Coordinates of C-alpha atoms in Angstrom, one line a residue:
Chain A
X11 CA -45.9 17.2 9.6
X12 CA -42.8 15.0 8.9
X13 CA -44.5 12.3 8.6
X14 CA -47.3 13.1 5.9
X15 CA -45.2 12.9 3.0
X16 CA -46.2 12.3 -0.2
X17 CA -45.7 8.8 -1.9
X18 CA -45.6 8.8 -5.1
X19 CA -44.8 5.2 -7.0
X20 CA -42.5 4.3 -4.0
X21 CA -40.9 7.3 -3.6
X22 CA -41.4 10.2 -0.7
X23 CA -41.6 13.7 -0.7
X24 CA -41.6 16.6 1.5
X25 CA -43.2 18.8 -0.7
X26 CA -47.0 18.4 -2.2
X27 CA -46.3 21.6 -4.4
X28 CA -44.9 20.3 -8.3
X29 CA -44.0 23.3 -10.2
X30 CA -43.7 24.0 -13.7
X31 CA -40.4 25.0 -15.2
X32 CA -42.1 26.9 -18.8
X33 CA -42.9 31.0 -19.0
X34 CA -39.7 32.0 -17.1
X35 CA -38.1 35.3 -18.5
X36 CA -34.6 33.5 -17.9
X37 CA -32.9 30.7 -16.3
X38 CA -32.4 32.8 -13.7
X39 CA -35.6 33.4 -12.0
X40 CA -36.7 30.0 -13.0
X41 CA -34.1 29.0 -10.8
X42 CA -35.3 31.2 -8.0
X43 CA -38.8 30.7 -8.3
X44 CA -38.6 26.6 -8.5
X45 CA -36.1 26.9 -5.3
X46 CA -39.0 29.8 -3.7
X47 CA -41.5 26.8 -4.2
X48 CA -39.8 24.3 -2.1
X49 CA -40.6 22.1 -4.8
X50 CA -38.6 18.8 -5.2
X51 CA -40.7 17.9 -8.5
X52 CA -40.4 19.8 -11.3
X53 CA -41.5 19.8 -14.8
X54 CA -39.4 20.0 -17.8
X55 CA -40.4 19.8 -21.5
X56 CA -38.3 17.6 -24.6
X57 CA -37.9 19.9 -27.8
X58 CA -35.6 19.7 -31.0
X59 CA -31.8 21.2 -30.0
X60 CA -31.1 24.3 -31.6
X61 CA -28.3 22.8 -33.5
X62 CA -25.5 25.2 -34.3
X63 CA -26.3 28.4 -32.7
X64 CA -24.9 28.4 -29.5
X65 CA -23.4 25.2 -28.1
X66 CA -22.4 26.9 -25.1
X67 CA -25.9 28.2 -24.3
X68 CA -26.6 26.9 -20.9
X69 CA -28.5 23.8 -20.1
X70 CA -31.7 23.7 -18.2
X71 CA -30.3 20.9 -16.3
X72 CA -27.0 22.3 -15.5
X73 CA -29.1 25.2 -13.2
X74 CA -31.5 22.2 -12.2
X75 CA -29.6 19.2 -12.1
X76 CA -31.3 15.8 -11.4
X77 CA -29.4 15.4 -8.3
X78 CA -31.2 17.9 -6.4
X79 CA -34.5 17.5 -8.0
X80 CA -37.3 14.5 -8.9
X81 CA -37.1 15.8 -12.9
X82 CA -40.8 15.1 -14.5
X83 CA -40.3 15.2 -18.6
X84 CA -43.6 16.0 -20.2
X85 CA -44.9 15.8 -23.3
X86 CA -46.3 19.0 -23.5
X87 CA -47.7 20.0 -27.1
X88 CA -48.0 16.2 -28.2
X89 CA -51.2 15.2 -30.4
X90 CA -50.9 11.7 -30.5
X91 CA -50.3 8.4 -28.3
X92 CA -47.7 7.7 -30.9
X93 CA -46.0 11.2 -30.4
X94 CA -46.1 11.4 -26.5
X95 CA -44.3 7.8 -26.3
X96 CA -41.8 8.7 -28.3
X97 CA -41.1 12.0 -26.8
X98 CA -40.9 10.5 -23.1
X99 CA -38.4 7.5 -24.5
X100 CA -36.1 10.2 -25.6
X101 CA -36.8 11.6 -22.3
X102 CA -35.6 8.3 -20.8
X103 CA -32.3 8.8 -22.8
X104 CA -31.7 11.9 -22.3
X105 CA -32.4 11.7 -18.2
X106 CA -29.7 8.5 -17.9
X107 CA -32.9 5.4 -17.9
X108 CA -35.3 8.2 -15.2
X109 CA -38.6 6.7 -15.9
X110 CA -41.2 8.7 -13.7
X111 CA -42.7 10.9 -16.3
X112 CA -45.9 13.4 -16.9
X113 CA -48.2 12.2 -19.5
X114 CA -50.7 14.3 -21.5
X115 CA -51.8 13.9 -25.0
X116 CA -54.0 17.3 -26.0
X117 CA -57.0 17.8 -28.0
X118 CA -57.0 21.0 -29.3
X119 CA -54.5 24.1 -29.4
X120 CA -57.7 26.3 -28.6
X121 CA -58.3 24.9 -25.2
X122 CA -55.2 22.0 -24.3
X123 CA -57.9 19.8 -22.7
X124 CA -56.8 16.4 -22.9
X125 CA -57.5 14.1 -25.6
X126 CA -58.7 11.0 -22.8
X127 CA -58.7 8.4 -25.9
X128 CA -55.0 9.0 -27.4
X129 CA -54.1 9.4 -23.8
X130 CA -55.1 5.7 -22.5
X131 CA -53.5 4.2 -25.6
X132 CA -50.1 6.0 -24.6
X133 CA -50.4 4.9 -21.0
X134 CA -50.7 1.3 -22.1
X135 CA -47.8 1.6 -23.9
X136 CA -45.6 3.4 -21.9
X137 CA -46.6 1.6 -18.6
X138 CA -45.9 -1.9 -20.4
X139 CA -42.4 0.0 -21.5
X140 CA -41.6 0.6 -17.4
X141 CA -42.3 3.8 -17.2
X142 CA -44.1 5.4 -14.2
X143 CA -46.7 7.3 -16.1
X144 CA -48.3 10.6 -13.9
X145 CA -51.2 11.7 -16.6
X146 CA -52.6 14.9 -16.8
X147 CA -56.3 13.8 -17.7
X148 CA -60.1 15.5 -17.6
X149 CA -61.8 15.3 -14.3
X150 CA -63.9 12.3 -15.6
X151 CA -63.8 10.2 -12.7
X152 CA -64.3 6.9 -15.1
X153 CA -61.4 8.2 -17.3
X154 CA -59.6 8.5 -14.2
X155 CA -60.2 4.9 -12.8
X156 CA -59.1 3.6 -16.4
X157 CA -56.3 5.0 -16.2
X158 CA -55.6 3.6 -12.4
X159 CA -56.4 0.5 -13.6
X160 CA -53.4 0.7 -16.8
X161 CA -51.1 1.2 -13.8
X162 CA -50.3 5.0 -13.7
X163 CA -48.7 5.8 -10.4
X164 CA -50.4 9.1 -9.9
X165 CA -53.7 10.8 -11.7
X166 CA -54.0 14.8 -12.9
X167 CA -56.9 16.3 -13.6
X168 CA -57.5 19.6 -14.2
X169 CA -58.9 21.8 -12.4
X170 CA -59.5 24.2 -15.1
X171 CA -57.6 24.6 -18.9
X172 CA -54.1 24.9 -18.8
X173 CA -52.5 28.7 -17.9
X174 CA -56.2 29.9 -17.8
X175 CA -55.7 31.0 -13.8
X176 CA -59.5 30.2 -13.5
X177 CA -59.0 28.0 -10.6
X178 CA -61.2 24.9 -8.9
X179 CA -64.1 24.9 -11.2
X180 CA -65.3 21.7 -10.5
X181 CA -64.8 20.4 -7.0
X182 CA -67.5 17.6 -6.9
X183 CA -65.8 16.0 -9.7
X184 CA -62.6 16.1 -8.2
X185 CA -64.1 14.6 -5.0
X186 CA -65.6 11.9 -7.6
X187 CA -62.1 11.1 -9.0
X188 CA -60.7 10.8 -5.1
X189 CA -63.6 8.8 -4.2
X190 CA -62.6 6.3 -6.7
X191 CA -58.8 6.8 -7.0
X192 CA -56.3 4.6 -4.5
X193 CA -52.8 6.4 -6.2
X194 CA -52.2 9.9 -5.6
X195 CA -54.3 12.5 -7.2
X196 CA -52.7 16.0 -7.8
X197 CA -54.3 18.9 -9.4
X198 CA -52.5 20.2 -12.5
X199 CA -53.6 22.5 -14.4
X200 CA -55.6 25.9 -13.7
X201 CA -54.7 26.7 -10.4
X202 CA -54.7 30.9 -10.3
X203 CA -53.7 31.6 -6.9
X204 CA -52.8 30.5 -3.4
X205 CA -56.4 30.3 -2.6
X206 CA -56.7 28.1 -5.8
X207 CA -54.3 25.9 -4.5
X208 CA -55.2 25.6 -0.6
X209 CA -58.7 24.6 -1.9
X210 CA -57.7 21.9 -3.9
X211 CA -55.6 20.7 -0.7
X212 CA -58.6 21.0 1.3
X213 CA -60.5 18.8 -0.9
X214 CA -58.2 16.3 -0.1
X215 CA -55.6 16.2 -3.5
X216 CA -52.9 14.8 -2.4
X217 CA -50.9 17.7 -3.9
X218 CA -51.1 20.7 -7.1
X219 CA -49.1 20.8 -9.8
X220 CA -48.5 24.7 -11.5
X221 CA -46.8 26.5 -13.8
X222 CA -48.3 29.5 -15.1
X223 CA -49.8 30.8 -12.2
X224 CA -46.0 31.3 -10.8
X225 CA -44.3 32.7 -13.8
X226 CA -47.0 34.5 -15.3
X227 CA -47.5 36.2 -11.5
X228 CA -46.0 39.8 -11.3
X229 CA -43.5 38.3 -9.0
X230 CA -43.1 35.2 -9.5
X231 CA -40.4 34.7 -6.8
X232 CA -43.2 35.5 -4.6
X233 CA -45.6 33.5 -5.6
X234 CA -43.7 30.5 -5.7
X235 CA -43.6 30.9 -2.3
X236 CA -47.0 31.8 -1.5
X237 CA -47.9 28.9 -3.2
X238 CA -45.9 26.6 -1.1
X239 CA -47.8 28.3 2.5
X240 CA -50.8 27.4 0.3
X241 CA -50.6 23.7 0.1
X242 CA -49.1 23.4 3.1
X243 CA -51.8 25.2 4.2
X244 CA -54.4 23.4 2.5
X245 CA -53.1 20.4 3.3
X246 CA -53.1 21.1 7.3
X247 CA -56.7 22.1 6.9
X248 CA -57.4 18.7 5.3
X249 CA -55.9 16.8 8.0
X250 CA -57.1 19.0 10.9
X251 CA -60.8 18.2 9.5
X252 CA -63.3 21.6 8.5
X253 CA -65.9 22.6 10.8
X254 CA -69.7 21.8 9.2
X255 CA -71.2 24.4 7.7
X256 CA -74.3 25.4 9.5
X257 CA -76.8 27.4 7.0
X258 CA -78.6 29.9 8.7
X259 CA -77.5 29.4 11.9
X260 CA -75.0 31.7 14.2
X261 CA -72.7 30.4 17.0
X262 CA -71.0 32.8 19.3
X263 CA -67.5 32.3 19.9
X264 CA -67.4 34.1 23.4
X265 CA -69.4 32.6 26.3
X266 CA -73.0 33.6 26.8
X267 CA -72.8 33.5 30.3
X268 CA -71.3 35.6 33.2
X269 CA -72.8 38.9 30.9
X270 CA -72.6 42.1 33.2
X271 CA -76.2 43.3 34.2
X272 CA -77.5 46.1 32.2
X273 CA -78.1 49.4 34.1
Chain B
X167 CA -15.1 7.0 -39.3
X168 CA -12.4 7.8 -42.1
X169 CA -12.5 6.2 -45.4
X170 CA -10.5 3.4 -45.9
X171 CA -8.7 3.8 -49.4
X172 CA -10.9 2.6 -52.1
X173 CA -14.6 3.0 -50.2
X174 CA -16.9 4.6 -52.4
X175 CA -17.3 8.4 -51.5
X176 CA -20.9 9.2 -51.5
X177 CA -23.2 12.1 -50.3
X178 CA -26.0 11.1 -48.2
X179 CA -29.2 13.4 -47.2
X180 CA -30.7 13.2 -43.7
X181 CA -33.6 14.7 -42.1
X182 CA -31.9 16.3 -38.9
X183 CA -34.5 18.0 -36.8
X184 CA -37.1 18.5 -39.8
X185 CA -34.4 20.0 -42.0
X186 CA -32.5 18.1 -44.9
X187 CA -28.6 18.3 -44.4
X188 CA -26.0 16.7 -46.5
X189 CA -23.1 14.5 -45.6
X190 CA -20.8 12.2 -47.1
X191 CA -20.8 9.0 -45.6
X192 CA -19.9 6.5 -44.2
X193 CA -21.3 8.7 -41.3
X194 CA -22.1 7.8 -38.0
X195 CA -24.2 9.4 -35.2
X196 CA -20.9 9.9 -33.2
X197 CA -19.5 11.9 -36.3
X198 CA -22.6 14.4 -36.6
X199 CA -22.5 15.1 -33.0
X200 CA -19.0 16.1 -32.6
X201 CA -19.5 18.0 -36.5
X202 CA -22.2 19.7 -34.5
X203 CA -20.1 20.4 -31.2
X204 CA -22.6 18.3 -29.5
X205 CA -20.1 15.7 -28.1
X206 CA -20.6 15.5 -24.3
X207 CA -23.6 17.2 -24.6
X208 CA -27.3 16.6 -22.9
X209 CA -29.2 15.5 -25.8
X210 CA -31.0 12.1 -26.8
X211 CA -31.0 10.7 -30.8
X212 CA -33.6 9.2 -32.5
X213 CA -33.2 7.5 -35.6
X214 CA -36.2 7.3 -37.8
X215 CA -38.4 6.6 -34.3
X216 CA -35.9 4.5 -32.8
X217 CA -33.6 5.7 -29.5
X218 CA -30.0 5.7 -30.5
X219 CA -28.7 5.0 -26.9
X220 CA -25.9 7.5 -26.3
X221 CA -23.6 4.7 -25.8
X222 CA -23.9 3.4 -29.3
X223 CA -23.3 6.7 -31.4
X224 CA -20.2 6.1 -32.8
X225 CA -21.4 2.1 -33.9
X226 CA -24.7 3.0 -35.3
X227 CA -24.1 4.3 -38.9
X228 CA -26.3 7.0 -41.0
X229 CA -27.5 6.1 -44.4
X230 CA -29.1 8.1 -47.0
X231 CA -32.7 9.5 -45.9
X232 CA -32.4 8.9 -42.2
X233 CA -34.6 11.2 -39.9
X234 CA -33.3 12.1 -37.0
X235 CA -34.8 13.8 -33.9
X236 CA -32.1 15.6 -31.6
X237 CA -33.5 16.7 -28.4
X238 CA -32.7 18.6 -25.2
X239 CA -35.0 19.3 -21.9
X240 CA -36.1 22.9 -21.9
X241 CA -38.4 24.5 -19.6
X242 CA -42.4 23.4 -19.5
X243 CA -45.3 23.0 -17.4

């Protein structure tokens, strides 16, 4: 399959699996789990330094150093168009001028579904600004073709609320959004399980983005690599083209012929 | 930046990371980072919603009532 990479605003990866980078009991296992993934993209989140109280603490980029991996700065926990820009232009700084980043602007602490209004207005901004803008979105296939047509280099809806684990909950609107969609379209969000993610490969996403159903597994070392035999899995399944479904109606595997007489 | 003989000492208050700190100035970014042992570091400045490239820390001065945003990647989804 070396040559069904994934393309995302020029660039090509192996992997169709992003992961997550949040919920880790330490750097450690993080470490472990996003190298368990095979992932090559990986999330990270911009927050105020802890000034003073450890200078030596380690870095998340010293254990996960932008040389090995495609970094994606989010802006996780943002409210506002206004907030998320200004969190991914410190992003820009702090990643030496990186401009591929994760947009999502929330709605509400209760259920993190996106806010589809603040984030257009921050995709205008930041895609007239350079960036390469990957948005986390609803799976409104209008909102989805808006956001296309700003110029964001790959589109994320969700397949259910953020580190709910509840899975694909609506696959017709996901089909909608690919229908309509010419970039990449990845998942993000909800994913549970390797089933979870193997079904949104089927559909034809052109790869899953997860977090919480890694680090919040028992072991997550694990799952970070059952995930990965997922979408490969999925993704294999896609190409190699499902049998139709045939209500009602059996087909023997084994020939009906050449039976042996009965007595 | 050291005072040249005959500047006018004065103590200047800036919002660092939502808390008020004081210093006296002249002050630049370049000075509160290495106060704070955060030379070298991986961090990004703003400077009351403007990027203080890292390259420009030790030009760009701090004046009284400046907030400033210091930030450094931690793990997310």
């Amino acid at each position: 399959m070396s040559n069904d990479n994934l393309i995302i605003a020029g660039k090509s990866y192996n992997s169709r699996l992003l992961v997550g980078t949040g919920k880790y009991k330490d750097f450690a296992e993080t470490q472990a789990a996003v190298e368990s993934s095979g992932a090559e993209i990986i999330t990270i989140a911009i927050r105020r330094s802890n000034i003073g109280q450890n200078p030596n603490e380690p870095n998340l980029l010293d254990i996960l150093p932008p040389s090995k991996y495609t970094l994606l700065p989010n802006t996780a926990g943002c409210y506002t168009a206004d907030d998320a820009v200004r969190t991914l232009r410190l992003a820009r700084e702090l990643l030496d001028g990186h401009s591929l980043v994760k947009l999502e602007v929330l709605g509400d602490p209760q259920s993190l579904y996106p806010n589809v209004g603040e984030t257009i207005a921050a995709a205008k901004t930041l895609v007239a600004e350079g960036f390469q803008v990957m948005v986390y979105t609803s799976d409104d296939p209008i909102a989805a073709k808006q956001l296309e047509d700003i110029g964001c280099v790959a589109i994320m809806p969700l397949a259910s609320l953020i580190g709910s684990g509840m899975g694909i909950l609506n696959p017709w609107n996901l089909q909608l959004i690919m229908e309509r969609v010419q970039v990449p379209v990845l998942v993000d969000a909800g994913v549970g399980t390797a089933s979870d993610a193997a079904i949104a490969m089927e559909l034809g996403c052109d790869g899953v983005l997860m977090n919480t159903a890694i680090a919040a597994a028992q072991k997550p070392v694990l799952m970070a690599s059952a995930m990965k035999k997922a979408v490969e899995a999925g993704r294999e399944a896609y190409l190699a083209g499902r049998m139709p479904r045939k209500l009602y109606t059996a087909s023997p595997s084994s020939p009906t012929q050449g039976m042996i007489a009965k007595l | 930046m050291i005072p040249q003989p005959g500047y006018d000492l004065k103590v200047i208050s800036i919002q660092i990371n939502g808390e008020a700190e004081q210093y006296e100035a002249p002050l630049t970014v370049g000075d509160l980072m290495q106060r704070k042992n955060l030379t070298g570091k991986r961090v990004a400045v703003e400077r009351n919603g403007e990027i203080v490239p890292r390259s420009r820390f030790d030009a760009q001065p701090l004046t009284d009532g400046d907030k400033l945003e210091i930030v450094v990647a931690v793990g997310g989804g």
